[in-house]
Amino acid sequence: MSEKTTDEYLLQAVGISKRFGATQALDNVDFDLRPSEVHALMGENGAGKSTLMKIFSGDYAPDSGEIVVGGNRVVMASPRDAMTHGIGIIHQELNTLPEMTVAENLAIGQEPVNSFGMLDRRRMIEAAQQKLAAVGADLDPRMPIGRLSVGMQQMVEIARAIAEDVNILVLDEPTAALSVTESRRLFELIRGMKAKGMGLIYISHRMEEVWELADRVTVFRDGKLVGTRDMRALGDEEVKPRDIVRMMVGRDVDDLYGDQKGSIGEPRVIVRELQGNAVGPVSFDVRAGEIVSFVGLIGAGRTEVARMLYGADPSIGGSVSLDGKEVNLQSPAAAMAQGIGLLPESRKEQALFQEMSVSDNTVISTLKKFCTAGVLDSGKIKQSVKNTFSALQVRAASPAAEARSLSGGNQQKLVFARLVEQAPAMLILDEPTRGVDIGAKSEIYRIIRSIADSGTAVMVVSSDLPEALGISDRLMVMRGGRIVAELLGVDATEEKVMEHATGVYSNEAEGREK
């Protein structure tokens, strides 16, 4: 047993190993958490982060090693055991029951009853109000939780965990679906919990969040502990973002976003006075070889514009022309036939056929070009898939492997492979790196730039502001369903984007900054 196993730590994992079949998910890893600390856990997808969290939560049992809570060795055979030992988990996929009220969700397993053995709703609502107040959530406990935003549902889950008297809280990618405002509210809550002596494990791919919140960062790679760094260290020991990236991917990622400046040609896409039921009118151009990102707060209308351009949502006015010809936006099939491609926000639900092979996923929308006299040419398909996978660095066991067997980053690159086969004149990318680790992000940014360099007009919708700034030639800032600013060059900064997105610049006529 390590000498570090003392009661100065809230939680320790000592020599933890876990294997699933031929896959060594964790290999003799250590991890510890102190009181009043935010300890970030980082690594690429498949590094072992989620496996360790599921061991902490009682969902998995380790093959070897020990868990120590408050200096005492413990065995956690279930999530209830974890809660008994003061460990709460806030999963990326929320664990709420949408048809039940906020109060009912907060009372699960602890429903108050009256003297007749019936549910005491008054006491349940009063208890819910107290739990919500503890996290600063001003909500009606009688509201169905499914009507709340993801951020507010997350607050309810945190309120439930705190009410269980946990002193260790694990947050797994907590801002993945949050607005900027909801994220700031969460950060304040995290700081408040830390100030009260709680220990928090923060799992995230977002470097800027880790830099803002974490006291220490531990990095896993391929199931092994790479190292732990003190974020408060100064001088020669000061931690820099490239140090963490190097630990995560095992190599230097010198230029995360790649070459921002390609060869930009004439406008390929011209949008004039496009309007939907709750968006617009909007007007903009996207040139050949150009990457234009649409940014703004949740609800600003970015995705709505993208969906209208792809024919997924109806437009009620305006025009769109592609290479000088007006396009018909009646349906996605019509948009695709006219040279518009879309990478949707959710690859699992909207882009991939999980049980189909990676090869079939790649060519499914372009089968006609592989037909000779009405018969599919399997050799032609095999060679095309091989070439595309090589160019995009898609890593799969074989072309016959099911799409669901790929990592998140390779699944996303698989969707790009299909789009490359389509060779669209305009490509719309909705949250192109959501749920993707930093190593795969770098490769996806390279893919996006190479697609633009081929002459494609690229439109990006991204909630990751550093990403949008890093990959774009121009940014369009939206607020209230309209484009309120166009930024490029020295004007394209996070501060300028947020000033326009939040309405600091009230005179929108001055928004077109060049």
Coordinates of C-alpha atoms in Angstrom, one line a residue:
M1 CA 0.0 0.0 0.0
S2 CA 1.3 3.5 -0.9
E3 CA 2.5 5.7 1.9
K4 CA 0.2 8.4 0.5
T5 CA -2.8 6.4 1.9
T6 CA -3.7 8.9 4.7
D7 CA -6.7 10.8 5.9
E8 CA -5.3 14.0 4.3
Y9 CA -7.1 12.8 1.2
L10 CA -10.8 12.6 0.7
L11 CA -10.4 9.9 -2.0
Q12 CA -7.6 7.7 -3.3
A13 CA -7.3 5.1 -6.0
V14 CA -4.2 3.0 -5.5
G15 CA -2.9 0.6 -8.1
I16 CA -6.2 0.2 -9.9
S17 CA -6.4 -2.1 -12.9
K18 CA -9.4 -3.1 -15.0
R19 CA -9.6 -5.3 -18.1
F20 CA -12.5 -5.8 -20.5
G21 CA -11.7 -8.9 -22.6
A22 CA -8.5 -8.1 -24.5
T23 CA -8.6 -4.4 -23.6
Q24 CA -6.6 -3.2 -20.6
A25 CA -8.8 -0.2 -19.7
L26 CA -6.8 0.7 -16.6
D27 CA -3.2 -0.4 -15.8
N28 CA -2.1 0.1 -12.2
V29 CA -3.2 3.7 -12.0
D30 CA -3.2 6.0 -8.9
F31 CA -5.4 9.0 -8.3
D32 CA -6.1 11.2 -5.2
L33 CA -8.4 14.1 -4.2
R34 CA -7.9 16.5 -1.4
P35 CA -10.5 18.6 0.5
S36 CA -11.2 22.0 -1.1
E37 CA -9.7 21.0 -4.4
V38 CA -10.8 20.8 -8.0
H39 CA -8.7 18.0 -9.5
A40 CA -9.1 17.8 -13.3
L41 CA -8.8 14.4 -15.1
M42 CA -7.9 14.6 -18.8
G43 CA -7.0 12.3 -21.6
E44 CA -8.1 11.3 -25.1
N45 CA -11.3 9.2 -25.5
G46 CA -10.4 5.6 -24.4
A47 CA -7.7 6.8 -22.0
G48 CA -9.5 5.2 -19.0
K49 CA -11.1 8.3 -17.4
S50 CA -14.7 7.0 -17.6
T51 CA -13.6 3.5 -16.4
L52 CA -12.1 5.0 -13.2
M53 CA -15.2 7.1 -12.6
K54 CA -17.4 4.0 -12.9
I55 CA -15.2 2.3 -10.3
F56 CA -15.6 5.3 -8.0
S57 CA -19.4 5.2 -8.6
G58 CA -19.7 1.5 -7.9
D59 CA -20.7 0.5 -11.4
Y60 CA -17.5 -1.5 -12.0
A61 CA -15.3 -3.5 -9.6
P62 CA -11.6 -3.2 -10.1
D63 CA -9.6 -6.3 -11.0
S64 CA -6.9 -5.2 -8.6
G65 CA -6.0 -2.2 -6.4
E66 CA -7.8 -0.4 -3.6
I67 CA -10.2 2.5 -3.1
V68 CA -9.6 4.6 0.0
V69 CA -12.1 7.2 1.3
G70 CA -11.0 9.4 4.2
G71 CA -8.1 7.0 5.0
N72 CA -10.3 3.9 5.1
R73 CA -10.2 1.1 2.5
V74 CA -13.7 0.6 1.1
V75 CA -15.5 -1.7 -1.3
M76 CA -18.1 -0.2 -3.6
A77 CA -20.4 -2.8 -5.1
S78 CA -23.1 -0.4 -6.2
P79 CA -23.9 3.3 -6.8
R80 CA -25.7 3.3 -3.4
D81 CA -22.4 2.2 -1.8
A82 CA -20.6 5.2 -3.4
M83 CA -23.3 7.6 -2.1
T84 CA -23.0 6.1 1.3
H85 CA -19.3 6.9 1.2
G86 CA -20.0 10.5 0.2
I87 CA -19.3 10.2 -3.6
G88 CA -21.7 11.8 -6.0
I89 CA -21.5 11.5 -9.8
I90 CA -22.9 13.9 -12.4
H91 CA -22.8 12.1 -15.7
Q92 CA -22.5 13.7 -19.1
E93 CA -25.8 12.0 -20.0
L94 CA -28.2 13.3 -17.4
N95 CA -29.9 10.8 -15.1
T96 CA -33.3 12.5 -14.7
L97 CA -36.8 11.3 -15.4
P98 CA -38.2 13.9 -17.8
E99 CA -42.0 13.3 -17.2
M100 CA -41.6 13.6 -13.4
T101 CA -41.5 17.0 -11.6
V102 CA -38.4 18.6 -10.2
A103 CA -39.5 17.7 -6.7
E104 CA -40.2 14.1 -7.6
N105 CA -36.8 13.8 -9.2
L106 CA -35.2 15.2 -6.1
A107 CA -37.1 12.9 -3.8
I108 CA -36.4 9.6 -5.6
G109 CA -35.7 7.0 -2.9
Q110 CA -36.5 9.4 -0.1
E111 CA -40.2 10.1 -0.7
P112 CA -41.8 11.6 2.4
V113 CA -45.0 9.9 3.6
N114 CA -47.8 11.0 5.9
S115 CA -49.3 9.0 8.8
F116 CA -51.4 7.1 6.4
G117 CA -48.4 5.9 4.4
M118 CA -49.3 8.2 1.5
L119 CA -46.9 10.5 -0.3
D120 CA -46.7 13.8 1.5
R121 CA -46.5 16.2 -1.5
R122 CA -46.3 19.3 0.7
R123 CA -43.2 18.1 2.5
M124 CA -41.7 16.8 -0.8
I125 CA -42.1 20.3 -2.4
E126 CA -40.7 22.0 0.7
A127 CA -37.7 19.7 0.8
A128 CA -37.1 20.3 -2.9
Q129 CA -37.2 24.1 -2.4
Q130 CA -34.5 23.7 0.3
K131 CA -32.3 21.5 -2.0
L132 CA -32.6 23.9 -4.9
A133 CA -31.8 26.9 -2.7
A134 CA -28.5 25.2 -1.7
V135 CA -27.3 25.5 -5.3
G136 CA -28.9 28.8 -6.0
A137 CA -31.5 27.4 -8.5
D138 CA -34.7 29.4 -8.6
L139 CA -37.0 26.8 -10.0
D140 CA -40.6 25.8 -9.5
P141 CA -40.4 22.3 -7.9
R142 CA -43.8 21.4 -9.5
M143 CA -42.5 21.8 -13.1
P144 CA -41.8 18.7 -15.1
I145 CA -38.0 18.5 -15.3
G146 CA -38.1 17.7 -19.0
R147 CA -39.2 21.3 -19.7
L148 CA -35.9 22.7 -18.2
S149 CA -32.8 23.4 -20.1
V150 CA -29.9 20.9 -19.8
G151 CA -28.1 23.3 -17.6
M152 CA -31.0 23.6 -15.1
Q153 CA -31.5 19.8 -15.1
Q154 CA -27.8 19.5 -14.2
M155 CA -28.3 21.9 -11.3
V156 CA -31.1 19.7 -10.1
E157 CA -28.8 16.7 -10.2
I158 CA -26.1 18.6 -8.3
A159 CA -28.8 19.6 -5.7
R160 CA -29.8 16.0 -5.3
A161 CA -26.1 14.9 -4.8
I162 CA -25.4 17.7 -2.2
A163 CA -28.6 16.8 -0.3
E164 CA -27.2 13.2 0.0
D165 CA -24.4 14.8 2.0
V166 CA -21.7 14.0 -0.5
N167 CA -18.2 15.6 0.0
I168 CA -16.8 14.2 -3.2
L169 CA -18.4 15.2 -6.5
V170 CA -17.4 13.9 -10.0
L171 CA -18.5 16.0 -13.0
D172 CA -18.1 14.3 -16.3
E173 CA -17.9 16.8 -19.2
P174 CA -20.4 19.0 -17.4
T175 CA -20.5 21.9 -19.9
A176 CA -20.8 19.8 -23.1
A177 CA -24.4 21.0 -23.7
L178 CA -24.5 24.2 -21.7
S179 CA -24.8 27.8 -22.8
V180 CA -22.1 30.3 -21.8
T181 CA -24.4 31.7 -19.1
E182 CA -25.2 28.2 -17.7
S183 CA -21.5 27.4 -17.7
R184 CA -20.6 30.5 -15.8
R185 CA -23.3 29.6 -13.2
L186 CA -21.9 26.1 -12.9
F187 CA -18.4 27.5 -12.4
E188 CA -19.6 29.7 -9.5
L189 CA -21.3 26.7 -7.9
I190 CA -18.1 24.7 -8.2
R191 CA -16.1 27.4 -6.5
G192 CA -18.7 27.6 -3.8
M193 CA -18.6 23.8 -3.2
K194 CA -14.8 23.9 -3.1
A195 CA -14.9 26.8 -0.5
K196 CA -17.0 24.6 1.7
G197 CA -14.4 21.9 1.8
M198 CA -15.7 19.5 -0.9
G199 CA -13.4 17.8 -3.4
L200 CA -14.4 17.8 -7.0
I201 CA -13.1 15.7 -9.9
Y202 CA -13.6 17.6 -13.2
I203 CA -13.4 15.6 -16.4
S204 CA -13.2 17.8 -19.5
H205 CA -11.7 18.1 -23.0
R206 CA -11.9 21.9 -22.7
M207 CA -8.5 23.2 -21.8
E208 CA -9.7 26.8 -21.0
E209 CA -12.2 25.4 -18.4
V210 CA -9.5 23.3 -16.7
W211 CA -7.2 26.3 -16.6
E212 CA -9.9 28.4 -14.9
L213 CA -11.0 25.9 -12.3
A214 CA -8.4 23.2 -11.6
D215 CA -5.9 23.1 -8.8
R216 CA -4.3 20.0 -10.2
V217 CA -4.5 18.1 -13.5
T218 CA -4.0 14.3 -13.9
V219 CA -3.6 12.9 -17.4
F220 CA -4.3 9.3 -18.5
R221 CA -3.2 7.8 -21.8
D222 CA -4.1 4.3 -23.0
G223 CA -5.2 3.2 -19.5
K224 CA -2.0 4.4 -17.8
L225 CA -1.2 7.4 -15.5
V226 CA 1.0 9.8 -17.4
G227 CA 1.4 12.3 -14.6
T228 CA -0.1 14.9 -12.3
R229 CA 0.7 18.6 -12.5
D230 CA 0.1 21.4 -10.0
M231 CA -1.8 24.2 -11.8
R232 CA -0.6 26.7 -9.2
A233 CA 3.1 26.1 -9.7
L234 CA 5.2 29.1 -10.9
G235 CA 8.6 29.6 -12.4
D236 CA 10.2 26.6 -14.1
E237 CA 7.3 24.4 -12.8
E238 CA 4.6 26.5 -14.3
V239 CA 2.2 24.4 -16.4
K240 CA 1.5 25.4 -20.0
P241 CA -1.3 24.2 -22.2
R242 CA 1.1 22.5 -24.6
D243 CA 2.5 20.5 -21.7
I244 CA -0.9 19.0 -21.0
V245 CA -1.6 18.3 -24.6
R246 CA 1.8 16.6 -25.0
M247 CA 0.9 14.4 -22.0
M248 CA -2.5 13.5 -23.5
V249 CA -1.5 12.6 -27.0
G250 CA 2.2 11.5 -26.5
R251 CA 3.5 14.1 -28.9
D252 CA 3.7 17.8 -29.5
V253 CA 0.7 19.5 -31.2
D254 CA 2.5 22.6 -32.1
D255 CA -0.3 24.2 -34.1
L256 CA -3.7 22.9 -32.9
Y257 CA -5.7 24.7 -35.6
G258 CA -3.3 24.4 -38.5
D259 CA -2.8 27.0 -41.3
Q260 CA -5.7 29.5 -41.1
K261 CA -5.0 31.1 -44.4
G262 CA -5.8 29.3 -47.5
S263 CA -6.4 30.6 -51.0
I264 CA -9.8 32.3 -51.0
G265 CA -11.7 32.8 -54.3
E266 CA -15.0 34.3 -55.4
P267 CA -18.3 33.8 -53.5
R268 CA -19.8 30.4 -54.1
V269 CA -22.7 30.8 -51.7
I270 CA -24.8 34.0 -51.7
V271 CA -27.5 34.2 -49.1
R272 CA -29.9 37.2 -49.3
E273 CA -32.7 38.1 -46.8
L274 CA -33.1 34.4 -45.8
Q275 CA -35.9 34.2 -43.2
G276 CA -37.5 31.5 -41.1
N277 CA -40.3 31.5 -38.6
A278 CA -38.0 32.6 -35.8
V279 CA -34.8 33.6 -37.6
G280 CA -33.8 36.4 -40.0
P281 CA -33.6 38.0 -42.3
V282 CA -30.0 37.1 -42.8
S283 CA -27.6 37.9 -45.7
F284 CA -24.0 36.7 -46.1
D285 CA -21.6 35.2 -48.6
V286 CA -19.2 32.3 -48.3
R287 CA -16.3 32.2 -50.8
A288 CA -14.5 29.3 -52.4
G289 CA -11.8 28.0 -50.0
E290 CA -13.2 30.1 -47.1
I291 CA -14.2 28.9 -43.6
V292 CA -16.9 31.1 -42.1
S293 CA -18.0 30.4 -38.5
F294 CA -21.4 31.4 -37.0
V295 CA -21.1 32.1 -33.3
G296 CA -23.4 33.4 -30.6
L297 CA -25.2 32.4 -27.5
I298 CA -27.6 29.4 -27.3
G299 CA -30.8 30.4 -29.1
A300 CA -29.2 33.0 -31.3
G301 CA -30.3 31.2 -34.4
R302 CA -27.1 29.7 -35.7
T303 CA -28.3 26.1 -36.1
E304 CA -31.6 27.3 -37.5
V305 CA -29.8 29.1 -40.3
A306 CA -27.8 26.0 -41.0
R307 CA -30.9 23.8 -41.1
M308 CA -32.7 26.2 -43.5
L309 CA -29.7 26.1 -45.8
Y310 CA -29.8 22.3 -45.8
G311 CA -33.5 22.1 -46.4
A312 CA -34.2 20.6 -43.0
D313 CA -36.4 23.5 -41.8
P314 CA -38.6 25.6 -44.1
S315 CA -37.7 29.2 -45.1
I316 CA -40.4 31.8 -45.5
G317 CA -38.4 34.3 -47.6
G318 CA -35.2 35.2 -49.2
S319 CA -32.9 33.4 -51.7
V320 CA -29.8 31.2 -51.7
S321 CA -27.6 30.8 -54.8
L322 CA -24.7 28.4 -55.3
D323 CA -22.2 29.0 -58.0
G324 CA -24.6 31.5 -59.6
K325 CA -27.7 29.3 -59.6
E326 CA -30.6 29.7 -57.2
V327 CA -31.0 26.5 -55.1
N328 CA -34.2 24.7 -54.0
L329 CA -34.2 24.3 -50.2
Q330 CA -37.4 22.2 -50.0
S331 CA -35.6 19.1 -48.5
P332 CA -32.2 17.8 -47.4
A333 CA -32.3 15.5 -50.5
A334 CA -32.8 18.5 -52.7
A335 CA -30.0 20.4 -51.0
M336 CA -27.6 17.4 -51.3
A337 CA -28.5 17.0 -55.0
Q338 CA -27.6 20.6 -55.6
G339 CA -24.2 20.4 -53.8
I340 CA -24.8 21.2 -50.2
G341 CA -23.5 18.8 -47.5
L342 CA -24.1 18.7 -43.8
L343 CA -22.3 17.3 -40.8
P344 CA -25.0 17.3 -38.1
E345 CA -24.6 18.1 -34.4
S346 CA -25.2 14.6 -33.2
R347 CA -23.3 12.0 -35.2
K348 CA -24.8 9.0 -33.4
E349 CA -28.4 9.9 -33.9
Q350 CA -28.3 11.9 -37.1
A351 CA -25.2 10.8 -39.1
L352 CA -24.0 7.3 -38.6
F353 CA -25.6 3.9 -39.0
Q354 CA -24.0 2.4 -35.9
E355 CA -24.4 -1.3 -36.8
M356 CA -23.3 -0.9 -40.5
S357 CA -19.7 -1.2 -41.5
V358 CA -17.5 1.8 -41.8
S359 CA -17.1 1.1 -45.5
D360 CA -20.9 1.2 -46.0
N361 CA -21.3 4.3 -43.9
T362 CA -18.7 6.0 -46.1
V363 CA -20.4 5.4 -49.5
I364 CA -24.1 5.0 -48.6
S365 CA -25.0 8.5 -50.0
T366 CA -22.9 8.1 -53.2
L367 CA -23.6 4.6 -54.3
K368 CA -24.5 5.7 -57.8
K369 CA -21.0 6.7 -58.7
F370 CA -19.8 3.1 -57.8
C371 CA -22.3 1.4 -60.2
T372 CA -21.5 0.0 -63.6
A373 CA -24.5 -1.1 -65.6
G374 CA -26.6 -1.0 -62.5
V375 CA -24.2 -3.2 -60.5
L376 CA -22.1 -2.1 -57.6
D377 CA -18.4 -2.3 -58.2
S378 CA -17.0 -3.6 -54.9
G379 CA -13.4 -3.2 -55.9
K380 CA -14.0 0.5 -56.8
I381 CA -15.7 1.0 -53.4
K382 CA -12.8 -0.7 -51.6
Q383 CA -10.2 1.4 -53.3
S384 CA -12.1 4.7 -52.7
V385 CA -12.7 3.9 -49.0
K386 CA -9.0 3.0 -48.6
N387 CA -7.9 6.3 -50.2
T388 CA -10.3 8.4 -48.2
F389 CA -9.4 6.7 -44.9
S390 CA -5.8 7.3 -45.6
A391 CA -6.2 10.9 -46.4
L392 CA -8.4 11.6 -43.3
Q393 CA -6.5 9.2 -41.0
V394 CA -9.6 7.3 -40.1
R395 CA -8.5 4.4 -37.8
A396 CA -10.7 1.3 -37.9
A397 CA -9.8 -2.4 -37.4
S398 CA -11.0 -3.0 -40.9
P399 CA -13.4 -1.6 -43.5
A400 CA -15.9 -4.2 -42.3
A401 CA -15.8 -3.1 -38.7
E402 CA -19.1 -1.7 -37.3
A403 CA -19.2 2.1 -37.0
R404 CA -20.0 1.8 -33.3
S405 CA -16.7 0.1 -32.6
L406 CA -14.8 3.3 -33.5
S407 CA -13.7 6.0 -31.0
G408 CA -15.6 9.3 -30.9
G409 CA -12.9 11.0 -32.9
N410 CA -12.8 8.3 -35.6
Q411 CA -16.6 8.2 -35.8
Q412 CA -16.6 11.9 -36.5
K413 CA -13.9 11.5 -39.2
L414 CA -16.0 8.7 -40.7
V415 CA -18.8 11.3 -41.2
F416 CA -16.2 13.6 -42.9
A417 CA -15.2 10.6 -45.1
R418 CA -18.8 10.4 -46.4
L419 CA -18.9 14.1 -47.0
V420 CA -15.6 14.0 -48.9
E421 CA -17.1 11.3 -51.1
Q422 CA -20.0 13.6 -51.9
A423 CA -17.6 16.4 -52.9
P424 CA -20.1 19.2 -52.0
A425 CA -19.7 22.8 -53.2
M426 CA -20.9 24.0 -49.8
L427 CA -20.3 22.1 -46.5
I428 CA -22.1 23.0 -43.3
L429 CA -20.5 21.8 -40.1
D430 CA -22.7 21.9 -37.0
E431 CA -20.5 21.5 -33.8
P432 CA -17.8 19.5 -35.7
T433 CA -15.7 18.5 -32.7
R434 CA -18.3 18.0 -30.0
G435 CA -17.3 15.1 -27.7
V436 CA -14.0 14.7 -29.4
D437 CA -10.6 14.6 -27.6
I438 CA -7.9 17.1 -28.3
G439 CA -5.7 14.8 -30.4
A440 CA -8.6 14.0 -32.8
K441 CA -9.6 17.7 -32.8
S442 CA -6.3 18.6 -34.3
E443 CA -6.8 16.1 -37.0
I444 CA -10.4 17.3 -37.7
Y445 CA -9.2 20.9 -38.0
R446 CA -6.7 19.7 -40.6
I447 CA -9.5 17.9 -42.5
I448 CA -11.7 21.0 -42.4
R449 CA -8.9 23.2 -43.8
S450 CA -8.0 20.7 -46.5
I451 CA -11.7 20.5 -47.6
A452 CA -11.8 24.3 -47.8
D453 CA -8.5 24.3 -49.7
S454 CA -10.1 22.1 -52.4
G455 CA -12.4 25.0 -53.2
T456 CA -15.4 24.1 -51.0
A457 CA -17.3 26.9 -49.2
V458 CA -17.3 25.9 -45.5
M459 CA -19.9 27.2 -43.0
V460 CA -19.2 26.2 -39.3
V461 CA -21.6 26.4 -36.3
S462 CA -19.6 26.2 -33.1
S463 CA -20.2 26.8 -29.4
D464 CA -16.5 26.4 -28.8
L465 CA -15.3 30.0 -29.2
P466 CA -11.6 29.4 -29.2
E467 CA -12.2 26.8 -31.9
A468 CA -14.2 29.2 -34.1
L469 CA -11.6 31.8 -33.8
G470 CA -8.8 29.3 -34.5
I471 CA -10.1 27.7 -37.7
S472 CA -12.1 30.6 -39.3
D473 CA -11.3 33.1 -42.0
R474 CA -14.3 35.2 -40.9
L475 CA -16.9 35.1 -38.0
M476 CA -20.6 36.0 -38.2
V477 CA -22.0 36.8 -34.7
M478 CA -25.7 36.2 -34.2
R479 CA -28.1 37.5 -31.7
G480 CA -31.9 37.2 -31.7
G481 CA -32.0 35.4 -35.0
R482 CA -30.0 38.0 -36.9
I483 CA -26.3 38.5 -37.9
V484 CA -25.2 41.5 -35.8
A485 CA -21.5 41.5 -36.6
E486 CA -18.9 40.3 -39.1
L487 CA -15.4 39.9 -37.6
L488 CA -12.0 39.2 -39.0
G489 CA -8.4 40.0 -38.4
V490 CA -7.6 41.9 -35.2
D491 CA -11.3 42.4 -34.5
A492 CA -11.9 38.6 -34.2
T493 CA -11.4 38.2 -30.4
E494 CA -13.4 36.4 -27.7
E495 CA -14.1 39.7 -26.1
K496 CA -15.5 41.3 -29.3
V497 CA -17.6 38.2 -30.0
M498 CA -19.2 38.2 -26.6
E499 CA -19.8 42.0 -26.6
H500 CA -21.8 41.6 -29.8
A501 CA -23.4 38.3 -28.8
T502 CA -24.7 39.7 -25.5
G503 CA -25.7 43.1 -26.9
V504 CA -23.0 45.3 -25.5
Y505 CA -22.9 46.9 -28.9
S506 CA -26.5 48.2 -29.1
N507 CA -26.0 49.9 -32.5
E508 CA -26.1 47.0 -34.9
A509 CA -25.5 49.3 -37.8
E510 CA -21.9 49.6 -36.5
G511 CA -21.5 45.9 -36.3
R512 CA -20.0 45.1 -39.6
E513 CA -16.4 45.5 -38.6
K514 CA -13.7 44.8 -41.1

